[in-house]
PDB file of C-alpha atoms in Angstrom:
ATOM      1  CA  MET A   6      -3.166  -2.661 -31.353  1.00 84.00           C
ATOM      2  CA  TYR A   7      -2.625  -6.389 -31.761  1.00 91.00           C
ATOM      3  CA  ARG A   8      -0.819  -8.707 -34.130  1.00 93.00           C
ATOM      4  CA  VAL A   9      -1.394 -12.413 -34.745  1.00 96.00           C
ATOM      5  CA  TYR A  10       1.151 -14.792 -36.259  1.00 96.00           C
ATOM      6  CA  ALA A  11       0.839 -18.341 -37.607  1.00 96.00           C
ATOM      7  CA  ASP A  12       4.202 -20.144 -37.569  1.00 96.00           C
ATOM      8  CA  GLY A  13       5.931 -16.783 -37.568  1.00 94.00           C
ATOM      9  CA  VAL A  14       3.923 -15.366 -40.500  1.00 95.00           C
ATOM     10  CA  LEU A  15       1.838 -12.251 -39.834  1.00 94.00           C
ATOM     11  CA  ILE A  16      -1.823 -13.123 -40.455  1.00 95.00           C
ATOM     12  CA  HIS A  17      -3.423 -10.175 -38.659  1.00 94.00           C
ATOM     13  CA  ASP A  18      -2.398  -6.593 -38.002  1.00 92.00           C
ATOM     14  CA  ASP A  19      -4.853  -4.045 -36.639  1.00 86.00           C
ATOM     15  CA  ASN A  20      -3.105  -1.404 -38.736  1.00 83.00           C
ATOM     16  CA  ALA A  21      -3.542  -3.329 -42.011  1.00 76.00           C
ATOM     17  CA  TYR A  22      -6.926  -1.814 -42.829  1.00 70.00           C
ATOM     18  CA  ASN A  23      -6.844  -2.430 -46.580  1.00 68.00           C
ATOM     19  CA  ARG A  24      -4.652  -5.546 -46.806  1.00 79.00           C
ATOM     20  CA  VAL A  25      -6.795  -8.670 -46.817  1.00 82.00           C
ATOM     21  CA  THR A  26      -3.616 -10.741 -46.807  1.00 89.00           C
ATOM     22  CA  ASN A  27      -2.901  -9.648 -43.219  1.00 91.00           C
ATOM     23  CA  ARG A  28      -6.376  -9.288 -41.770  1.00 92.00           C
ATOM     24  CA  LEU A  29      -8.639 -11.650 -39.821  1.00 94.00           C
ATOM     25  CA  ILE A  30     -12.339 -11.143 -39.306  1.00 93.00           C
ATOM     26  CA  SER A  31     -13.471 -10.675 -35.678  1.00 92.00           C
ATOM     27  CA  PRO A  32     -10.352 -12.011 -33.931  1.00 94.00           C
ATOM     28  CA  SER A  33     -11.008 -12.644 -30.233  1.00 94.00           C
ATOM     29  CA  LEU A  34      -8.794 -13.871 -27.386  1.00 94.00           C
ATOM     30  CA  SER A  35     -10.456 -15.201 -24.225  1.00 93.00           C
ATOM     31  CA  LEU A  36      -8.326 -15.684 -21.107  1.00 91.00           C
ATOM     32  CA  LYS A  37      -9.354 -17.348 -17.839  1.00 89.00           C
ATOM     33  CA  ASP A  38      -7.543 -18.210 -14.626  1.00 90.00           C
ATOM     34  CA  ASN A  39      -5.999 -21.699 -14.635  1.00 91.00           C
ATOM     35  CA  SER A  40      -7.234 -22.244 -18.176  1.00 92.00           C
ATOM     36  CA  SER A  41      -5.411 -22.435 -21.491  1.00 94.00           C
ATOM     37  CA  GLY A  42      -7.510 -19.671 -23.029  1.00 94.00           C
ATOM     38  CA  ALA A  43      -9.025 -19.646 -26.503  1.00 96.00           C
ATOM     39  CA  PHE A  44      -8.482 -17.666 -29.681  1.00 96.00           C
ATOM     40  CA  THR A  45     -11.176 -17.454 -32.347  1.00 96.00           C
ATOM     41  CA  ALA A  46     -11.233 -15.712 -35.716  1.00 96.00           C
ATOM     42  CA  THR A  47     -12.499 -15.998 -39.265  1.00 96.00           C
ATOM     43  CA  ILE A  48      -9.856 -16.390 -41.985  1.00 96.00           C
ATOM     44  CA  PRO A  49     -10.977 -14.758 -45.237  1.00 94.00           C
ATOM     45  CA  ILE A  50     -10.001 -15.970 -48.684  1.00 94.00           C
ATOM     46  CA  GLY A  51      -6.800 -14.192 -49.641  1.00 92.00           C
ATOM     47  CA  ASN A  52      -5.192 -14.302 -46.221  1.00 94.00           C
ATOM     48  CA  VAL A  53      -1.522 -15.169 -46.484  1.00 94.00           C
ATOM     49  CA  CYS A  54      -1.998 -18.355 -44.420  1.00 94.00           C
ATOM     50  CA  TYR A  55      -5.444 -19.351 -45.648  1.00 95.00           C
ATOM     51  CA  ASP A  56      -4.231 -22.764 -46.884  1.00 95.00           C
ATOM     52  CA  SER A  57      -1.323 -23.409 -44.512  1.00 95.00           C
ATOM     53  CA  ILE A  58      -2.900 -23.387 -41.015  1.00 96.00           C
ATOM     54  CA  ARG A  59      -3.280 -26.962 -39.753  1.00 96.00           C
ATOM     55  CA  CYS A  60      -4.950 -28.274 -36.609  1.00 96.00           C
ATOM     56  CA  PHE A  61      -2.583 -29.321 -33.783  1.00 95.00           C
ATOM     57  CA  ASP A  62       0.436 -28.397 -35.914  1.00 95.00           C
ATOM     58  CA  THR A  63       0.525 -24.646 -36.556  1.00 96.00           C
ATOM     59  CA  THR A  64       1.588 -22.321 -33.734  1.00 97.00           C
ATOM     60  CA  ILE A  65      -0.616 -19.257 -33.220  1.00 97.00           C
ATOM     61  CA  ASP A  66       0.991 -16.299 -31.394  1.00 96.00           C
ATOM     62  CA  VAL A  67      -0.789 -13.155 -30.223  1.00 96.00           C
ATOM     63  CA  PHE A  68       1.196  -9.970 -29.526  1.00 95.00           C
ATOM     64  CA  ARG A  69       0.327  -6.503 -28.322  1.00 91.00           C
ATOM     65  CA  HIS A  70       1.869  -3.871 -30.608  1.00 86.00           C
ATOM     66  CA  ASN A  71       3.266  -1.028 -28.492  1.00 87.00           C
ATOM     67  CA  GLN A  72       3.526   2.626 -29.402  1.00 84.00           C
ATOM     68  CA  ASN A  73       7.322   2.429 -29.481  1.00 86.00           C
ATOM     69  CA  GLY A  74       7.108  -0.161 -32.268  1.00 82.00           C
ATOM     70  CA  SER A  75       7.909  -3.224 -30.152  1.00 87.00           C
ATOM     71  CA  ASP A  76       5.675  -6.277 -29.675  1.00 89.00           C
ATOM     72  CA  THR A  77       4.775  -7.805 -26.303  1.00 92.00           C
ATOM     73  CA  TRP A  78       3.863 -11.495 -26.268  1.00 95.00           C
ATOM     74  CA  ILE A  79       0.439 -12.252 -24.782  1.00 94.00           C
ATOM     75  CA  TRP A  80      -0.584 -15.795 -25.726  1.00 96.00           C
ATOM     76  CA  SER A  81       0.356 -18.846 -27.786  1.00 96.00           C
ATOM     77  CA  GLY A  82      -1.644 -21.863 -28.840  1.00 97.00           C
ATOM     78  CA  ARG A  83      -2.529 -24.296 -31.598  1.00 97.00           C
ATOM     79  CA  PRO A  84      -5.564 -24.670 -33.883  1.00 97.00           C
ATOM     80  CA  LEU A  85      -8.091 -27.039 -32.394  1.00 96.00           C
ATOM     81  CA  LYS A  86     -10.912 -26.696 -34.909  1.00 96.00           C
ATOM     82  CA  ILE A  87     -11.203 -25.259 -38.439  1.00 96.00           C
ATOM     83  CA  SER A  88     -14.521 -25.145 -40.272  1.00 96.00           C
ATOM     84  CA  LYS A  89     -15.546 -23.530 -43.560  1.00 94.00           C
ATOM     85  CA  ASP A  90     -18.700 -21.509 -44.112  1.00 93.00           C
ATOM     86  CA  PHE A  91     -20.839 -20.924 -47.227  1.00 93.00           C
ATOM     87  CA  TYR A  92     -18.445 -18.215 -48.458  1.00 91.00           C
ATOM     88  CA  ASN A  93     -15.367 -20.474 -47.999  1.00 93.00           C
ATOM     89  CA  GLN A  94     -14.200 -18.414 -45.041  1.00 95.00           C
ATOM     90  CA  LYS A  95     -12.544 -20.539 -42.378  1.00 96.00           C
ATOM     91  CA  LYS A  96     -13.663 -20.375 -38.756  1.00 96.00           C
ATOM     92  CA  LEU A  97     -10.606 -20.884 -36.559  1.00 97.00           C
ATOM     93  CA  THR A  98     -10.647 -21.970 -32.899  1.00 97.00           C
ATOM     94  CA  ALA A  99      -7.306 -22.345 -31.109  1.00 97.00           C
ATOM     95  CA  GLU A 100      -6.404 -23.535 -27.584  1.00 97.00           C
ATOM     96  CA  GLY A 101      -3.551 -22.287 -25.421  1.00 96.00           C
ATOM     97  CA  VAL A 102      -0.235 -23.808 -24.329  1.00 97.00           C
ATOM     98  CA  LEU A 103      -1.580 -25.201 -21.052  1.00 96.00           C
ATOM     99  CA  SER A 104      -3.893 -27.517 -23.017  1.00 96.00           C
ATOM    100  CA  PHE A 105      -0.833 -29.209 -24.571  1.00 97.00           C
ATOM    101  CA  LEU A 106      -0.532 -31.145 -21.298  1.00 96.00           C
ATOM    102  CA  ASN A 107      -3.725 -33.002 -22.226  1.00 95.00           C
ATOM    103  CA  ASP A 108      -1.803 -34.960 -24.865  1.00 95.00           C
ATOM    104  CA  ILE A 109       0.405 -37.080 -22.611  1.00 95.00           C
ATOM    105  CA  VAL A 110      -0.764 -39.720 -20.112  1.00 95.00           C
ATOM    106  CA  VAL A 111       1.229 -40.350 -16.932  1.00 94.00           C
ATOM    107  CA  PRO A 112       2.020 -44.085 -16.519  1.00 91.00           C
ATOM    108  CA  LEU A 113       0.487 -45.962 -13.607  1.00 91.00           C
ATOM    109  CA  GLY A 114       2.597 -45.821 -10.483  1.00 90.00           C
ATOM    110  CA  GLN A 115       3.410 -44.106  -7.202  1.00 90.00           C
ATOM    111  CA  LEU A 116       5.864 -41.495  -5.994  1.00 88.00           C
ATOM    112  CA  LYS A 117       6.955 -41.166  -2.391  1.00 88.00           C
ATOM    113  CA  ARG A 118       7.827 -37.981  -0.516  1.00 87.00           C
ATOM    114  CA  LEU A 119       8.060 -35.276  -3.146  1.00 86.00           C
ATOM    115  CA  ASP A 120       7.633 -31.587  -2.449  1.00 85.00           C
ATOM    116  CA  LEU A 121       5.561 -29.478  -4.822  1.00 86.00           C
ATOM    117  CA  PRO A 122       8.403 -28.175  -7.068  1.00 88.00           C
ATOM    118  CA  GLN A 123       9.728 -31.730  -7.478  1.00 89.00           C
ATOM    119  CA  TYR A 124       6.267 -33.022  -8.334  1.00 91.00           C
ATOM    120  CA  VAL A 125       5.668 -30.336 -10.979  1.00 92.00           C
ATOM    121  CA  ARG A 126       9.080 -30.985 -12.552  1.00 93.00           C
ATOM    122  CA  PHE A 127       8.309 -34.706 -12.655  1.00 94.00           C
ATOM    123  CA  LEU A 128       5.015 -34.101 -14.504  1.00 95.00           C
ATOM    124  CA  LEU A 129       6.661 -31.794 -17.030  1.00 96.00           C
ATOM    125  CA  ASP A 130       9.554 -34.219 -17.564  1.00 95.00           C
ATOM    126  CA  ILE A 131       7.029 -36.938 -18.469  1.00 95.00           C
ATOM    127  CA  TYR A 132       5.352 -34.541 -20.908  1.00 96.00           C
ATOM    128  CA  ASN A 133       8.563 -33.233 -22.492  1.00 96.00           C
ATOM    129  CA  MET A 134       9.819 -36.746 -23.223  1.00 95.00           C
ATOM    130  CA  HIS A 135       7.033 -37.256 -25.777  1.00 95.00           C
ATOM    131  CA  VAL A 136       6.682 -33.926 -27.604  1.00 95.00           C
ATOM    132  CA  ALA A 137       8.609 -31.868 -30.134  1.00 94.00           C
ATOM    133  CA  SER A 138      11.044 -29.214 -28.938  1.00 93.00           C
ATOM    134  CA  ASN A 139       8.731 -26.323 -29.843  1.00 94.00           C
ATOM    135  CA  ARG A 140       6.009 -27.795 -27.617  1.00 96.00           C
ATOM    136  CA  ARG A 141       8.103 -28.378 -24.491  1.00 96.00           C
ATOM    137  CA  ILE A 142       7.294 -26.636 -21.210  1.00 96.00           C
ATOM    138  CA  THR A 143       9.779 -26.227 -18.378  1.00 94.00           C
ATOM    139  CA  ALA A 144       9.065 -25.547 -14.710  1.00 92.00           C
ATOM    140  CA  GLY A 145       9.669 -22.006 -13.568  1.00 90.00           C
ATOM    141  CA  GLY A 146       8.839 -20.536 -10.185  1.00 86.00           C
ATOM    142  CA  VAL A 147       6.706 -22.917  -8.111  1.00 82.00           C
ATOM    143  CA  SER A 148       5.408 -21.428  -4.884  1.00 69.00           C
ATOM    144  CA  THR A 149       5.839 -23.478  -1.718  1.00 64.00           C
ATOM    145  CA  ILE A 150       3.263 -21.313   0.041  1.00 62.00           C
ATOM    146  CA  SER A 151      -0.347 -22.385  -0.280  1.00 58.00           C
ATOM    147  CA  SER A 152      -3.191 -19.899  -0.763  1.00 54.00           C
ATOM    148  CA  THR A 153      -5.591 -22.337   0.943  1.00 55.00           C
ATOM    149  CA  GLY A 154      -3.560 -22.709   4.135  1.00 55.00           C
ATOM    150  CA  LYS A 155      -2.574 -26.298   3.380  1.00 57.00           C
ATOM    151  CA  GLY A 156       1.050 -27.241   3.635  1.00 52.00           C
ATOM    152  CA  THR A 157       3.009 -27.833   0.458  1.00 57.00           C
ATOM    153  CA  GLY A 158       5.609 -30.069   2.062  1.00 71.00           C
ATOM    154  CA  PHE A 159       6.507 -33.651   1.164  1.00 80.00           C
ATOM    155  CA  ARG A 160       3.664 -35.878  -0.022  1.00 84.00           C
ATOM    156  CA  ASP A 161       3.008 -39.211  -1.693  1.00 86.00           C
ATOM    157  CA  TYR A 162       1.379 -39.282  -5.130  1.00 88.00           C
ATOM    158  CA  GLU A 163      -0.481 -41.977  -7.058  1.00 90.00           C
ATOM    159  CA  PHE A 164      -1.095 -42.097 -10.801  1.00 92.00           C
ATOM    160  CA  ASP A 165      -4.083 -43.945 -12.248  1.00 91.00           C
ATOM    161  CA  GLY A 166      -3.523 -43.368 -15.967  1.00 90.00           C
ATOM    162  CA  ASP A 167      -4.811 -39.807 -16.402  1.00 94.00           C
ATOM    163  CA  ASN A 168      -3.105 -37.050 -18.406  1.00 95.00           C
ATOM    164  CA  VAL A 169      -0.551 -34.538 -17.140  1.00 96.00           C
ATOM    165  CA  LEU A 170      -2.974 -31.612 -17.059  1.00 96.00           C
ATOM    166  CA  SER A 171      -5.447 -33.450 -14.823  1.00 95.00           C
ATOM    167  CA  TYR A 172      -2.784 -34.042 -12.153  1.00 94.00           C
ATOM    168  CA  LEU A 173      -1.579 -30.457 -12.423  1.00 94.00           C
ATOM    169  CA  SER A 174      -5.154 -29.192 -12.063  1.00 94.00           C
ATOM    170  CA  LYS A 175      -5.533 -31.123  -8.812  1.00 91.00           C
ATOM    171  CA  VAL A 176      -2.468 -29.346  -7.449  1.00 87.00           C
ATOM    172  CA  LEU A 177      -3.878 -25.953  -8.432  1.00 88.00           C
ATOM    173  CA  GLU A 178      -7.185 -26.726  -6.733  1.00 88.00           C
ATOM    174  CA  ASP A 179      -5.747 -28.293  -3.565  1.00 85.00           C
ATOM    175  CA  TRP A 180      -3.266 -25.529  -2.872  1.00 83.00           C
ATOM    176  CA  GLY A 181      -5.105 -22.581  -4.386  1.00 85.00           C
ATOM    177  CA  LEU A 182      -2.353 -21.741  -6.860  1.00 88.00           C
ATOM    178  CA  HIS A 183      -2.496 -20.099 -10.282  1.00 90.00           C
ATOM    179  CA  ALA A 184      -0.817 -21.425 -13.430  1.00 92.00           C
ATOM    180  CA  ARG A 185       0.926 -18.859 -15.603  1.00 92.00           C
ATOM    181  CA  ILE A 186       2.574 -19.579 -18.969  1.00 95.00           C
ATOM    182  CA  ARG A 187       5.307 -17.251 -20.234  1.00 93.00           C
ATOM    183  CA  ARG A 188       7.439 -17.343 -23.346  1.00 95.00           C
ATOM    184  CA  THR A 189      11.194 -16.844 -23.026  1.00 94.00           C
ATOM    185  CA  GLY A 190      12.180 -17.593 -26.633  1.00 92.00           C
ATOM    186  CA  THR A 191      12.131 -15.250 -29.588  1.00 88.00           C
ATOM    187  CA  SER A 192      10.534 -17.404 -32.298  1.00 90.00           C
ATOM    188  CA  TYR A 193       7.705 -19.877 -32.782  1.00 90.00           C
ATOM    189  CA  SER A 194      10.196 -22.666 -33.496  1.00 91.00           C
ATOM    190  CA  SER A 195      11.994 -22.095 -30.184  1.00 93.00           C
ATOM    191  CA  PRO A 196       9.423 -20.482 -27.890  1.00 95.00           C
ATOM    192  CA  GLY A 197      10.835 -21.608 -24.533  1.00 94.00           C
ATOM    193  CA  TYR A 198       7.522 -21.960 -22.683  1.00 96.00           C
ATOM    194  CA  VAL A 199       7.817 -21.763 -18.887  1.00 95.00           C
ATOM    195  CA  LEU A 200       5.144 -22.711 -16.351  1.00 94.00           C
ATOM    196  CA  ASP A 201       4.957 -20.759 -13.077  1.00 92.00           C
ATOM    197  CA  LEU A 202       2.672 -21.635 -10.158  1.00 89.00           C
ATOM    198  CA  VAL A 203       1.975 -18.568  -8.039  1.00 86.00           C
ATOM    199  CA  THR A 204      -0.217 -17.569  -5.099  1.00 82.00           C
ATOM    200  CA  ASP A 205      -2.863 -14.830  -5.001  1.00 75.00           C
ATOM    201  CA  SER A 206      -0.384 -12.310  -3.597  1.00 71.00           C
ATOM    202  CA  GLN A 207       2.092 -13.019  -6.407  1.00 67.00           C
ATOM    203  CA  LEU A 208      -0.351 -12.212  -9.200  1.00 67.00           C
ATOM    204  CA  PRO A 209       0.404  -8.950 -11.033  1.00 66.00           C
ATOM    205  CA  MET A 210      -1.855  -6.068 -10.057  1.00 56.00           C
ATOM    206  CA  SER A 211      -3.465  -3.989 -12.785  1.00 58.00           C
ATOM    207  CA  ASN A 212      -3.368  -0.191 -12.562  1.00 62.00           C
ATOM    208  CA  GLN A 213      -6.337   0.140 -14.906  1.00 63.00           C
ATOM    209  CA  THR A 214      -9.323   1.976 -13.439  1.00 66.00           C
ATOM    210  CA  VAL A 215     -12.936   1.071 -14.204  1.00 69.00           C
ATOM    211  CA  ASN A 216     -14.983   3.881 -15.784  1.00 72.00           C
ATOM    212  CA  PHE A 217     -18.622   3.504 -16.757  1.00 70.00           C
ATOM    213  CA  GLY A 218     -19.111   4.041 -20.470  1.00 68.00           C
ATOM    214  CA  LYS A 219     -15.429   3.456 -21.214  1.00 70.00           C
ATOM    215  CA  ASN A 220     -14.432  -0.033 -20.066  1.00 69.00           C
ATOM    216  CA  LEU A 221     -17.571  -0.759 -18.032  1.00 74.00           C
ATOM    217  CA  LEU A 222     -20.284  -0.901 -20.663  1.00 71.00           C
ATOM    218  CA  ASP A 223     -23.146  -2.596 -18.830  1.00 75.00           C
ATOM    219  CA  TYR A 224     -24.385  -3.466 -15.352  1.00 76.00           C
ATOM    220  CA  THR A 225     -27.325  -5.613 -14.236  1.00 81.00           C
ATOM    221  CA  SER A 226     -28.729  -6.605 -10.856  1.00 81.00           C
ATOM    222  CA  ASP A 227     -31.212  -9.445 -10.315  1.00 84.00           C
ATOM    223  CA  ASP A 228     -33.354 -10.583  -7.390  1.00 82.00           C
ATOM    224  CA  ASP A 229     -34.186 -14.292  -7.526  1.00 80.00           C
ATOM    225  CA  TRP A 230     -36.864 -15.623  -5.148  1.00 80.00           C
ATOM    226  CA  SER A 231     -37.373 -18.939  -6.922  1.00 81.00           C
ATOM    227  CA  GLU A 232     -35.572 -20.889  -4.154  1.00 78.00           C
ATOM    228  CA  LEU A 233     -37.482 -19.488  -1.172  1.00 76.00           C
ATOM    229  CA  VAL A 234     -37.255 -21.590   2.024  1.00 72.00           C
ATOM    230  CA  THR A 235     -40.366 -21.498   4.210  1.00 70.00           C
ATOM    231  CA  ALA A 236     -39.673 -24.312   6.668  1.00 69.00           C
ATOM    232  CA  ILE A 237     -36.854 -26.578   7.804  1.00 67.00           C
ATOM    233  CA  LEU A 238     -37.742 -30.223   8.350  1.00 66.00           C
ATOM    234  CA  PRO A 239     -35.234 -32.050  10.557  1.00 66.00           C
ATOM    235  CA  TYR A 240     -34.535 -35.691   9.804  1.00 63.00           C
ATOM    236  CA  GLY A 241     -33.083 -38.338  12.075  1.00 61.00           C
ATOM    237  CA  ALA A 242     -31.310 -41.605  11.477  1.00 59.00           C
ATOM    238  CA  THR A 243     -32.336 -43.855   8.601  1.00 63.00           C
ATOM    239  CA  ILE A 244     -34.982 -46.407   9.558  1.00 60.00           C
ATOM    240  CA  GLU A 245     -33.706 -49.889   8.884  1.00 61.00           C
ATOM    241  CA  GLU A 246     -37.092 -51.249   7.826  1.00 59.00           C
ATOM    242  CA  GLU A 247     -38.068 -50.565   4.234  1.00 55.00           C
ATOM    243  CA  SER A 248     -41.015 -48.272   3.557  1.00 54.00           C
ATOM    244  CA  SER A 249     -44.201 -49.322   1.806  1.00 56.00           C
ATOM    245  CA  GLU A 250     -42.798 -47.892  -1.434  1.00 59.00           C
ATOM    246  CA  GLY A 251     -39.710 -50.061  -1.229  1.00 59.00           C
ATOM    247  CA  GLY A 252     -37.163 -47.336  -0.316  1.00 57.00           C
ATOM    248  CA  GLU A 253     -35.543 -46.272   2.918  1.00 58.00           C
ATOM    249  CA  GLU A 254     -37.088 -43.747   5.300  1.00 59.00           C
ATOM    250  CA  SER A 255     -35.548 -41.317   7.755  1.00 55.00           C
ATOM    251  CA  GLY A 256     -36.960 -40.617  11.204  1.00 57.00           C
ATOM    252  CA  VAL A 257     -38.768 -37.257  11.463  1.00 56.00           C
ATOM    253  CA  VAL A 258     -40.147 -35.186  14.314  1.00 54.00           C
ATOM    254  CA  TYR A 259     -43.753 -36.224  14.691  1.00 54.00           C
ATOM    255  CA  ASP A 260     -45.053 -37.800  17.884  1.00 50.00           C
ATOM    256  CA  GLU A 261     -42.868 -35.603  20.075  1.00 54.00           C
ATOM    257  CA  ASN A 262     -44.191 -32.376  18.579  1.00 57.00           C
ATOM    258  CA  ASP A 263     -47.996 -32.618  18.707  1.00 59.00           C
ATOM    259  CA  SER A 264     -48.190 -34.516  15.403  1.00 57.00           C
ATOM    260  CA  ALA A 265     -46.397 -31.677  13.554  1.00 59.00           C
ATOM    261  CA  GLN A 266     -43.179 -32.085  11.609  1.00 54.00           C
ATOM    262  CA  HIS A 267     -41.932 -28.603  12.471  1.00 53.00           C
ATOM    263  CA  SER A 268     -42.119 -26.032  15.287  1.00 51.00           C
ATOM    264  CA  GLN A 269     -43.716 -22.669  14.676  1.00 50.00           C
ATOM    265  CA  GLN A 270     -43.272 -19.618  16.944  1.00 49.00           C
ATOM    266  CA  GLN A 271     -46.539 -18.106  18.115  1.00 47.00           C
ATOM    267  CA  GLU A 272     -46.942 -14.372  17.739  1.00 48.00           C
ATOM    268  CA  GLU A 273     -49.097 -13.894  20.853  1.00 47.00           C
ATOM    269  CA  ASP A 274     -47.154 -13.065  23.988  1.00 49.00           C
ATOM    270  CA  ASP A 275     -49.453 -15.131  26.184  1.00 52.00           C
ATOM    271  CA  ALA A 276     -49.407 -18.131  23.870  1.00 53.00           C
ATOM    272  CA  PRO A 277     -47.702 -21.254  25.165  1.00 53.00           C
ATOM    273  CA  LYS A 278     -44.170 -21.696  23.981  1.00 49.00           C
ATOM    274  CA  PRO A 279     -43.891 -24.330  21.253  1.00 47.00           C
ATOM    275  CA  LYS A 280     -42.026 -27.516  21.901  1.00 45.00           C
ATOM    276  CA  TYR A 281     -38.581 -27.729  20.416  1.00 41.00           C
ATOM    277  CA  THR A 282     -37.995 -30.466  17.884  1.00 42.00           C
ATOM    278  CA  ILE A 283     -36.977 -33.789  19.392  1.00 41.00           C
ATOM    279  CA  PHE A 284     -35.974 -36.716  17.288  1.00 41.00           C
ATOM    280  CA  GLY A 285     -38.023 -39.835  17.833  1.00 44.00           C
ATOM    281  CA  LEU A 286     -35.050 -41.825  16.542  1.00 41.00           C
ATOM    282  CA  GLN A 287     -31.539 -41.329  17.776  1.00 42.00           C
ATOM    283  CA  PRO A 288     -29.101 -40.517  14.967  1.00 43.00           C
ATOM    284  CA  SER A 289     -26.631 -43.287  14.306  1.00 45.00           C
ATOM    285  CA  ASN A 290     -23.050 -42.680  15.432  1.00 44.00           C
TER     286      ASN A 290
END
């Protein structure tokens, strides 16, 4: 069971079958590695927050409702797009906390000899200087071990006027790390968002098993022969003279291979062995 809140007000409860004030139509949460995630739903007329949800301002929180009555936080975000259909129902699309880092641009400049935790704290300090308290993100655990085998020691960094998230994304890609947002606060007005960067081995392992017909509902297998390779044509260095069509040409195997641009193995045992491809032009160093 799940619950959804908008600025602390319950707007969806899976148990509220007959209360339109606390029900959304087709709520859906999509999560992806190193992505902010997205929440979509349709807000019917009569919902308690039908008129109060505002783009970039309202905080949307998604919780899992446990059997013992407690709620476990799953995701937070903000409305990115709200549209209204023919029946005056509002289509809501919200983006997650990680996307908040898109809002702030890092000034032009350079930083010398920072390790990865220092660099991440610097980026978040730049971001936190320009946002409200309920949008701030602090640095949590930042791994100094790279999943890609690259060292995460001291480095120099340059900033060319891009936003905070773009620089963070480069770190995630270069070092093979995973960004995880967690909430340490107890309310939407003081959420206490924390950003952790972890390696593959530090990701939580799920104990859920996959059963066909239960949580595996479909399976497909495709064979695609549309990109079939029948021959490999080797090319040499670029010929400096322009071709008759005005472009550049590359040297190909031709005169050295009996006027053929490729070698083909003969099936007959007594057939002469074909010549191996030899470039008429030497590749440039």
